[in-house]
PDB file of C-alpha atoms and ligand atoms in Angstrom:
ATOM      1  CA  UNK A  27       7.975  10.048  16.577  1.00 66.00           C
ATOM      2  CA  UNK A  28       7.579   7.099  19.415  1.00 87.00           C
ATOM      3  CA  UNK A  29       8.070   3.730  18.068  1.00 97.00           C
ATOM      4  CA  UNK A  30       5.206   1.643  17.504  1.00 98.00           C
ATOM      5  CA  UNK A  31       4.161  -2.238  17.030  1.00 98.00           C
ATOM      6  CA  UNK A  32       1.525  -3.011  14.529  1.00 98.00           C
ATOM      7  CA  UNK A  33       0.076  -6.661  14.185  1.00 98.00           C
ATOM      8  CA  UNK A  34       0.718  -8.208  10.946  1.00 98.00           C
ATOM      9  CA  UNK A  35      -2.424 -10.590  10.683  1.00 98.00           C
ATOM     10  CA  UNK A  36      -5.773 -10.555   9.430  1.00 98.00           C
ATOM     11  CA  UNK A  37      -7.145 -13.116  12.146  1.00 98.00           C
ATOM     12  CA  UNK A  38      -9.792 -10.581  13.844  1.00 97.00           C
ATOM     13  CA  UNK A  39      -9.370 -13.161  17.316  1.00 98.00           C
ATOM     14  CA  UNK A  40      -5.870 -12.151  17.357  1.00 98.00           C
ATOM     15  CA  UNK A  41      -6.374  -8.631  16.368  1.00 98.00           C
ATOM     16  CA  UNK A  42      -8.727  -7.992  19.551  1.00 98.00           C
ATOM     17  CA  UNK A  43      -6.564 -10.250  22.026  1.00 98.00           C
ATOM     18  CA  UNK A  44      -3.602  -7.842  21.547  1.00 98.00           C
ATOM     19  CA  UNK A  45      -6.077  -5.152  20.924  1.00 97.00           C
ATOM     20  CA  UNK A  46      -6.774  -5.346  24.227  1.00 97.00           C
ATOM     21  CA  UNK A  47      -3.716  -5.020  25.710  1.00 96.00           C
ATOM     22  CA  UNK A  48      -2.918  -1.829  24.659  1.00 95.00           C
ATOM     23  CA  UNK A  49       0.475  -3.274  23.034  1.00 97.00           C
ATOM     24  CA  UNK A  50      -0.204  -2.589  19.720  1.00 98.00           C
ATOM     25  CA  UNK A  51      -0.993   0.499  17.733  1.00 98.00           C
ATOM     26  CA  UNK A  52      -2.281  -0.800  14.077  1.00 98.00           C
ATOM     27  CA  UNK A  53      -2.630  -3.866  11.940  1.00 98.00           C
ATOM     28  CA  UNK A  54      -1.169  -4.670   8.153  1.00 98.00           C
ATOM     29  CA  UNK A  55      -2.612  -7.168   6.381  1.00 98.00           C
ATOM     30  CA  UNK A  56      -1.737  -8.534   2.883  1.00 98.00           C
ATOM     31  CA  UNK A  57      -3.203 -10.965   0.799  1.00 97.00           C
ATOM     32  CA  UNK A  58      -1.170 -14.041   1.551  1.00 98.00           C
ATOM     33  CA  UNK A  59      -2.200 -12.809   5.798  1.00 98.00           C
ATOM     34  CA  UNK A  60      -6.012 -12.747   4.276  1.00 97.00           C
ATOM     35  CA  UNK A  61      -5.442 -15.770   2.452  1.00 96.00           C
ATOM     36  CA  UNK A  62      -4.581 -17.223   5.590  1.00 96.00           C
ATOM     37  CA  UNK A  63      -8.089 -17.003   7.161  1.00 95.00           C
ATOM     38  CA  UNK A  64     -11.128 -19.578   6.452  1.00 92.00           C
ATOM     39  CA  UNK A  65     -12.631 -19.023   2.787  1.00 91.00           C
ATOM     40  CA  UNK A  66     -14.912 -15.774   3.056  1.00 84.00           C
ATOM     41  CA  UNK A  67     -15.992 -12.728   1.549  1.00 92.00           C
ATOM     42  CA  UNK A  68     -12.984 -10.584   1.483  1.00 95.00           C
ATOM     43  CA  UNK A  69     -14.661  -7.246   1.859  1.00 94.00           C
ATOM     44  CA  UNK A  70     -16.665  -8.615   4.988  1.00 95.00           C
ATOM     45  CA  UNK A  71     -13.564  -9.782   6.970  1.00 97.00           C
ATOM     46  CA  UNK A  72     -11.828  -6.638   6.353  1.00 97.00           C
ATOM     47  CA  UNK A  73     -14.995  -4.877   7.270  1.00 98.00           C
ATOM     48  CA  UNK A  74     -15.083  -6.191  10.761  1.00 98.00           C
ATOM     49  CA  UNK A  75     -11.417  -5.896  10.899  1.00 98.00           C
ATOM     50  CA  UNK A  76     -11.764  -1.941  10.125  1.00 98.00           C
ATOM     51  CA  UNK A  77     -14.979  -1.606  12.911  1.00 98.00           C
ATOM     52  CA  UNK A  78     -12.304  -3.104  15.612  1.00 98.00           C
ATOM     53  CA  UNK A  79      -9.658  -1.131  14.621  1.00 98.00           C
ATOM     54  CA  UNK A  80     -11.628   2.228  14.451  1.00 98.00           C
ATOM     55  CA  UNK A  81     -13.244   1.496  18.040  1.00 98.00           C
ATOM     56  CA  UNK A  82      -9.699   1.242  19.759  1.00 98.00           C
ATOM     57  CA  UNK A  83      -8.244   3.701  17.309  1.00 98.00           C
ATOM     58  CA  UNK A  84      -6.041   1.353  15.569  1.00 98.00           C
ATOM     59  CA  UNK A  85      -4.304   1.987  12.647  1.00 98.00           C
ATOM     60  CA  UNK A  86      -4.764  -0.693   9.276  1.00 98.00           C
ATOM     61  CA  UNK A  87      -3.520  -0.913   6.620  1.00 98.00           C
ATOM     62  CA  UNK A  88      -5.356  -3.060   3.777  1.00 98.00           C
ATOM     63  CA  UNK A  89      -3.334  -4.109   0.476  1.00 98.00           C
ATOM     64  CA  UNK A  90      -4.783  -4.207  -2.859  1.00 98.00           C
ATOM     65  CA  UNK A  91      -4.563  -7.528  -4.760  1.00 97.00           C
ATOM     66  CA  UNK A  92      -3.756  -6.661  -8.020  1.00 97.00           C
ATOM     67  CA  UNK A  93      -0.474  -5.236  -9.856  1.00 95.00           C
ATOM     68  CA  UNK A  94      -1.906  -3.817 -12.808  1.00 96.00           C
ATOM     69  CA  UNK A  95      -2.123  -0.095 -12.458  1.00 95.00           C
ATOM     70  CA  UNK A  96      -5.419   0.910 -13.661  1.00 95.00           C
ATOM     71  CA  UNK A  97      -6.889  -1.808 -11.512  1.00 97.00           C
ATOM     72  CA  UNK A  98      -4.928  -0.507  -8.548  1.00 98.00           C
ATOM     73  CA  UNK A  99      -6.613   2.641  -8.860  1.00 98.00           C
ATOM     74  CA  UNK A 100     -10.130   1.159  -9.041  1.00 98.00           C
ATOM     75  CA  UNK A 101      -9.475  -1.178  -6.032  1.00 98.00           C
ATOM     76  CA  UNK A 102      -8.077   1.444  -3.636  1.00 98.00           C
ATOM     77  CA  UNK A 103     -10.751   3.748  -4.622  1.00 98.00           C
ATOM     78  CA  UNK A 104     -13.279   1.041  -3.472  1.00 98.00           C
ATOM     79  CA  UNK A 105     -11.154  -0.335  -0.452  1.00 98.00           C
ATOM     80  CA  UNK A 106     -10.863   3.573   0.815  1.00 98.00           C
ATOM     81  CA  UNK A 107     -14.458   4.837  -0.180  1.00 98.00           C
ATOM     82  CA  UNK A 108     -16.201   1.254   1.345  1.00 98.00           C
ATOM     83  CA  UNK A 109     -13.734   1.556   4.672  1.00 98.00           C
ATOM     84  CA  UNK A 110     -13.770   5.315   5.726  1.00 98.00           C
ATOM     85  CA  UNK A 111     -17.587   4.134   6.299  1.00 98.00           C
ATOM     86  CA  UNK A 112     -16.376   2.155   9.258  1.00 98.00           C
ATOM     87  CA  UNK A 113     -12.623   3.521  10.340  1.00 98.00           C
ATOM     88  CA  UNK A 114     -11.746   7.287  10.369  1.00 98.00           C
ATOM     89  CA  UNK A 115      -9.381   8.006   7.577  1.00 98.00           C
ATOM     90  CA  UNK A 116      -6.654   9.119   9.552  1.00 98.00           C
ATOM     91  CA  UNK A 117      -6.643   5.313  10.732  1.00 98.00           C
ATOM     92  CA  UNK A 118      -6.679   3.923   7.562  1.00 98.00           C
ATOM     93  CA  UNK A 119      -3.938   2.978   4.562  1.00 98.00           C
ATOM     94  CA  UNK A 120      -4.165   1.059   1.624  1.00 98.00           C
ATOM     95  CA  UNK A 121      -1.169  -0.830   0.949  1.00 98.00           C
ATOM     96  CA  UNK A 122       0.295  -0.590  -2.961  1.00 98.00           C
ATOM     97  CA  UNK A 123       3.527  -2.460  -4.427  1.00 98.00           C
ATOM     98  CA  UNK A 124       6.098  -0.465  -5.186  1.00 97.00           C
ATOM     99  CA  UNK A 125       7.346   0.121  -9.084  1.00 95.00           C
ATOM    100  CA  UNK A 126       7.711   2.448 -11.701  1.00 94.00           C
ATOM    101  CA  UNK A 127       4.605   2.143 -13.360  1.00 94.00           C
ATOM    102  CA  UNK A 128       3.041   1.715  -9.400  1.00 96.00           C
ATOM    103  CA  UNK A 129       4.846   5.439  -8.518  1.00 91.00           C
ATOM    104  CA  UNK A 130       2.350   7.236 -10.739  1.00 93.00           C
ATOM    105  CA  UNK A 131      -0.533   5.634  -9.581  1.00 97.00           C
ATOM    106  CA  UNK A 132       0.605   6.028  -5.766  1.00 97.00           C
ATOM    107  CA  UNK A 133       1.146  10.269  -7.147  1.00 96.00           C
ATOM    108  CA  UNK A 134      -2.561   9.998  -8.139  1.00 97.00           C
ATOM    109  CA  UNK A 135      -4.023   8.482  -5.206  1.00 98.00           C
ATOM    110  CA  UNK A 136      -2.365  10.797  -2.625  1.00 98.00           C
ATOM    111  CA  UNK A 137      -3.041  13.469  -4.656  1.00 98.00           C
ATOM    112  CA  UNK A 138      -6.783  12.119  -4.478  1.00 98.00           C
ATOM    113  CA  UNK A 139      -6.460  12.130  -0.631  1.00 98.00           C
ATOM    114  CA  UNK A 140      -5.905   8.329  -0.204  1.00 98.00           C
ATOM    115  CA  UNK A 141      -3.556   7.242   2.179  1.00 98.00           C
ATOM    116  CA  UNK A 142      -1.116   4.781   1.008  1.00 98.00           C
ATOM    117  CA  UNK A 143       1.332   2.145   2.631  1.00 98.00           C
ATOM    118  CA  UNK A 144       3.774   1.990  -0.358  1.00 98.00           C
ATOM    119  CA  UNK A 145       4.737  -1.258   0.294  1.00 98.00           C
ATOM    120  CA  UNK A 146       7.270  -4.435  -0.560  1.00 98.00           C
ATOM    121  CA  UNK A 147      10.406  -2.338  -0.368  1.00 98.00           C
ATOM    122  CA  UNK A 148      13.781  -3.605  -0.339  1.00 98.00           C
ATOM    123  CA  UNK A 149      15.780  -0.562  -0.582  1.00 98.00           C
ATOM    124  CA  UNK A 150      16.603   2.745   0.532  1.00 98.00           C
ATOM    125  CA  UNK A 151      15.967   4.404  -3.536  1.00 98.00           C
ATOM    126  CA  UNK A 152      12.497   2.548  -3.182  1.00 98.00           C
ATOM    127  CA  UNK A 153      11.598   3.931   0.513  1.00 98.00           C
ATOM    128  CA  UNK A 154      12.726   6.770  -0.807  1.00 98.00           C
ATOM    129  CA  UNK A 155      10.834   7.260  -3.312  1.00 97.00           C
ATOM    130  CA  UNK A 156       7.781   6.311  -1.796  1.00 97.00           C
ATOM    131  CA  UNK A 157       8.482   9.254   0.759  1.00 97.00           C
ATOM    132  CA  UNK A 158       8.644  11.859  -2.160  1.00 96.00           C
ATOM    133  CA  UNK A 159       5.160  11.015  -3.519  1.00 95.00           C
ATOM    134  CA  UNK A 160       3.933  11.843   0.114  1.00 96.00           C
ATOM    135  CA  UNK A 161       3.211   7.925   1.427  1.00 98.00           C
ATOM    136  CA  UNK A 162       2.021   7.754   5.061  1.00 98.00           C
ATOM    137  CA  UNK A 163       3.929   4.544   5.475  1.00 98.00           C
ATOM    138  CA  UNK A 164       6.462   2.784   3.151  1.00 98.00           C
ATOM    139  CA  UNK A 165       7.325  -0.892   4.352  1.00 98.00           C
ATOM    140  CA  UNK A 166      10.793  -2.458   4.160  1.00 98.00           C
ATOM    141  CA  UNK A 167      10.241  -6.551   3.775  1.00 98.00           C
ATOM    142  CA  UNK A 168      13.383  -6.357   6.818  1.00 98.00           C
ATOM    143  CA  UNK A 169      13.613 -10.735   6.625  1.00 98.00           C
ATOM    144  CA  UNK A 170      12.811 -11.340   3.261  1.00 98.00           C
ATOM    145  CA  UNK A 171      15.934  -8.605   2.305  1.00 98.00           C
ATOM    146  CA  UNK A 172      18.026 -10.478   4.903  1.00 98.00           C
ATOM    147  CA  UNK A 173      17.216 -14.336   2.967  1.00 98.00           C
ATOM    148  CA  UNK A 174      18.687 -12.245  -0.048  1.00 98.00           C
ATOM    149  CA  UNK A 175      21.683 -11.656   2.184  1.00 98.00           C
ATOM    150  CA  UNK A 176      21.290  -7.849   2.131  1.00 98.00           C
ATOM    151  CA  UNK A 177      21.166  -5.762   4.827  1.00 98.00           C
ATOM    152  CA  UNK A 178      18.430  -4.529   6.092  1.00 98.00           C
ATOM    153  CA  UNK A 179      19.780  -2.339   8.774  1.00 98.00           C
ATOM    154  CA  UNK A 180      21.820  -0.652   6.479  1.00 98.00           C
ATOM    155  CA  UNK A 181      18.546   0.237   4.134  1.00 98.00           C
ATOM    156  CA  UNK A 182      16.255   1.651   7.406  1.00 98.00           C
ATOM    157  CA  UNK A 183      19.420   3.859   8.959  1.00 98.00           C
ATOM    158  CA  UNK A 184      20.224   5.283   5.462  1.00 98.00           C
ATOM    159  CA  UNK A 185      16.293   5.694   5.014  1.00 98.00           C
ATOM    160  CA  UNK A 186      15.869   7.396   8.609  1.00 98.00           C
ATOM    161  CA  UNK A 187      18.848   9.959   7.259  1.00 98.00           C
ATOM    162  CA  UNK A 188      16.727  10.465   3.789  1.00 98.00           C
ATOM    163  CA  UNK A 189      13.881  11.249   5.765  1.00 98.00           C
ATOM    164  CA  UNK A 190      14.957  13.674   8.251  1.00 97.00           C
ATOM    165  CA  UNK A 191      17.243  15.538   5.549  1.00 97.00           C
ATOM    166  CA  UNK A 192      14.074  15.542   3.363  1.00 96.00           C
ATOM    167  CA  UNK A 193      11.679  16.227   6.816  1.00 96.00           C
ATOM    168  CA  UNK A 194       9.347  13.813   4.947  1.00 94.00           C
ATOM    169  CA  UNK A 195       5.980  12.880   7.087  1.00 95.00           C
ATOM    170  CA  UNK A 196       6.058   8.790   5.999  1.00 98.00           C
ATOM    171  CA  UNK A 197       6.796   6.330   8.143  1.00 98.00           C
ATOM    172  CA  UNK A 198       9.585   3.673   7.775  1.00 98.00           C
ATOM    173  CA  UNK A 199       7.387   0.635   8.712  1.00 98.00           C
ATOM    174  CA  UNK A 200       9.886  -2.685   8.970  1.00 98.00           C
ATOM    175  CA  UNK A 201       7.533  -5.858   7.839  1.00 98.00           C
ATOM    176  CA  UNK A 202       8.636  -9.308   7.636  1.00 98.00           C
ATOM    177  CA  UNK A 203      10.098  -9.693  11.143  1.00 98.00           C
ATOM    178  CA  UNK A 204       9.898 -13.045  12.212  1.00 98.00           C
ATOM    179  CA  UNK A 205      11.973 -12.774  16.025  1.00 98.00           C
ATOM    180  CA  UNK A 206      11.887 -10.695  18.863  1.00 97.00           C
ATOM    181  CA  UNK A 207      15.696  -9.486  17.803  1.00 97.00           C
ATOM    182  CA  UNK A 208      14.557  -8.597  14.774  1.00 98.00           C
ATOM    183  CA  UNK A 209      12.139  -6.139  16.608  1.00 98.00           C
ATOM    184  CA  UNK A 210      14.739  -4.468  18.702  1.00 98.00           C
ATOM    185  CA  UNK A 211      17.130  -4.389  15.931  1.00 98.00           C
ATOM    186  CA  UNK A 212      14.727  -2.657  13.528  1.00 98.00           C
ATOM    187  CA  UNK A 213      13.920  -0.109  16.096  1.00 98.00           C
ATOM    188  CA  UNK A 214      17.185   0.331  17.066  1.00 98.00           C
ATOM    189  CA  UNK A 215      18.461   1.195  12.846  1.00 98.00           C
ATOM    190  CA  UNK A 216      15.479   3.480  12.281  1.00 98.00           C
ATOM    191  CA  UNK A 217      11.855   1.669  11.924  1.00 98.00           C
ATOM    192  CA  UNK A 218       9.151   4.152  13.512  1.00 98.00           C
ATOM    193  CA  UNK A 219       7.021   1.014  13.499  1.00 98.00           C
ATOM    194  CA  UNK A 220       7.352  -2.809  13.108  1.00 98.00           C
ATOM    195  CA  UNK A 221       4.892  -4.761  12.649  1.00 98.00           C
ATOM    196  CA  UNK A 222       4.553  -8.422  13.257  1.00 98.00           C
ATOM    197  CA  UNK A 223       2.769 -11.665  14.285  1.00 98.00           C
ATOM    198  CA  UNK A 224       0.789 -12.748  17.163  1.00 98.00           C
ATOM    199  CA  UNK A 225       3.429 -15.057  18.189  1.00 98.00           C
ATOM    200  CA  UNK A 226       5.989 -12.810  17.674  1.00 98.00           C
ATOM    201  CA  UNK A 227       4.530 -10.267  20.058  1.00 98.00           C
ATOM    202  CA  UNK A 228       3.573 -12.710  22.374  1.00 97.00           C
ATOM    203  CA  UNK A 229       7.710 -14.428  22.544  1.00 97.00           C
ATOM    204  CA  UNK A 230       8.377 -10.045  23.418  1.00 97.00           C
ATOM    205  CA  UNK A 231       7.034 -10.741  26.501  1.00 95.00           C
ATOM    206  CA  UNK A 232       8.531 -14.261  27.890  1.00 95.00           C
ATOM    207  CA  UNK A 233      11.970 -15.059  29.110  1.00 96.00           C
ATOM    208  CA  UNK A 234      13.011 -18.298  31.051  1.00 94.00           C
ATOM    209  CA  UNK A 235      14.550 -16.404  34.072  1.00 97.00           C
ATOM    210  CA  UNK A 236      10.773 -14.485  34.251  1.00 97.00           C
ATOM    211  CA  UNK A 237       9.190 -17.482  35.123  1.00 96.00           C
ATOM    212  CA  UNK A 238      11.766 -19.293  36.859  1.00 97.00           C
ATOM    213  CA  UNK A 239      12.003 -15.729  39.022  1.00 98.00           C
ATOM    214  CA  UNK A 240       8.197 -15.779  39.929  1.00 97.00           C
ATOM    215  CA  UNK A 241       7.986 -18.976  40.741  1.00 97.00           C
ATOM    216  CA  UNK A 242      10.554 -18.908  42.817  1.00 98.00           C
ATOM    217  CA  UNK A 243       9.089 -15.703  45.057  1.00 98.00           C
ATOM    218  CA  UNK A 244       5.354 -17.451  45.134  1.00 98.00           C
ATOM    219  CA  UNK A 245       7.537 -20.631  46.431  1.00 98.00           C
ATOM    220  CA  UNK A 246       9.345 -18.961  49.005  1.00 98.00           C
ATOM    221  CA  UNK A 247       5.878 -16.389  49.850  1.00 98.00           C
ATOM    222  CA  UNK A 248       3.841 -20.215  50.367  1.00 98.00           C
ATOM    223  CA  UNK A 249       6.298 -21.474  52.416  1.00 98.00           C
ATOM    224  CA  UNK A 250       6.842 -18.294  54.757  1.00 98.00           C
ATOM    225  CA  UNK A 251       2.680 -18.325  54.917  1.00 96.00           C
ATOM    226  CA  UNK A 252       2.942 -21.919  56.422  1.00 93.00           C
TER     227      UNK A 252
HETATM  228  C1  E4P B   2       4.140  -6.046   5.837  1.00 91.20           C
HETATM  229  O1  E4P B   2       3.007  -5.791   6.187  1.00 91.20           O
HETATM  230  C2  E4P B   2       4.390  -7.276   5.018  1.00 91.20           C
HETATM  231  O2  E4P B   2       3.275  -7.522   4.176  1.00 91.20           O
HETATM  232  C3  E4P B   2       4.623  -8.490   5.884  1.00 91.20           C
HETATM  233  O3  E4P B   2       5.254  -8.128   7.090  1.00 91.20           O
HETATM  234  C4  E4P B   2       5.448  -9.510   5.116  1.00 91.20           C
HETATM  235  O4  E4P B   2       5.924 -10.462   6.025  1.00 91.20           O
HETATM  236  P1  E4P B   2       6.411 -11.905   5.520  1.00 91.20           P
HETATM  237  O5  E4P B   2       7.775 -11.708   4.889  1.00 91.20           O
HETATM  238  O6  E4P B   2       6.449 -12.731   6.777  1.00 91.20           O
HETATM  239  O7  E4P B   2       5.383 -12.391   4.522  1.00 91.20           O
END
């Protein structure tokens, strides 16, 4: 599978400037990302969110905001039955917690043909769990596991292993990445996606010797043309 960057955000102006460029391939969200944005009607923002994302064939993922089980159900239910209006379903995950009590209802909702993002991993048993129950996408917090002085290398190369042993469909999506490093070095130990912030993206693309090199050759191209 090609690796992939997925902007984590839920600012729609950011979502269609990198749309744009062809650079990214989905969007997360998550409630503190939505929680982010200027007071609104949740299911409105995420609706025009989903209508960008389906016209340049974007994946999103779009977390539930509740931990209680049966209310899990009844939220992803609405979230995927109110979305799949706007974004084909094969573009479209709804993001649940992973726990014990969370593992049955994740069970019941794939079985019910919802995809899920089984999501706020921090270890290799808990992406691999969320692989057995058939998630599209489980998410490894890579930064947050790193504050806890873990490592979160280790976790996505003994996940990739799980996965291929297994031949499991899900995706090993590493969230929380706050550098440009952190991208390479979450590709490098197994991540088929990362997914991260405007800025973050944007830093991908600068280096001082870039600049310093081009404005060097329009320098020396303005003085030859004199
Ligand atoms: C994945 O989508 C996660 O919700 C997100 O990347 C968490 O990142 P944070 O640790 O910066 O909140």
């Amino acid at each position: 599978m090609n690796k992939k960057i997925y902007l984590d955000s839920a600012n729609l102006k950011e979502i269609e400037e990198l749309g744009e460029t062809g650079l990214i391939k989905g969007v997360t969200t998550n409630p503190s990302l939505i929680a982010k944005e200027p007071k609104n009607d949740f299911q409105e923002l995420i609706k025009k969110i989903a209508i960008y994302c389906n016209d340049k064939n974007l994946s999103l993922s779009v977390e539930v905001f509740t931990n209680e089980p049966s209310e899990i159900i009844t939220q992803a239910s609405e979230l995927w039955e109110d979305l799949t209006k706007v974004i084909e379903e094969k573009n479209l995950a709804i993001k649940v917690p992973v726990s014990f009590e969370n593992l049955k209802v994740i069970k019941f909702l794939v079985e019910s043909g919802i995809s899920i993002n089984t999501t706020c991993c921090f270890s290799t048993n808990q992406m691999f769990l969320a692989s057995i129950l058939g998630s599209k996408y489980a998410s490894l917090f890579y930064c947050r596991l790193r504050d806890n002085d873990e490592n979160p290398n280790l976790v996505l190369s003994e996940t990739q292993q799980l996965y291929s042993m297994n031949k499991v469909n899900t995706e090993i999506i590493a969230g929380s990445i706050r550098t440009s490093d952190d991208v390479l070095q979450a590709f490098s130990n197994g991540a088929n996606i990362v997914t991260t912030s405007f800025n973050t993206i944007i830093n991908m693309t600068k280096h001082p010797k870039t600049d310093e090199s081009i404005e060097g050759f329009l320098k020396d191209f303005k003085n030859w043309m004199n």
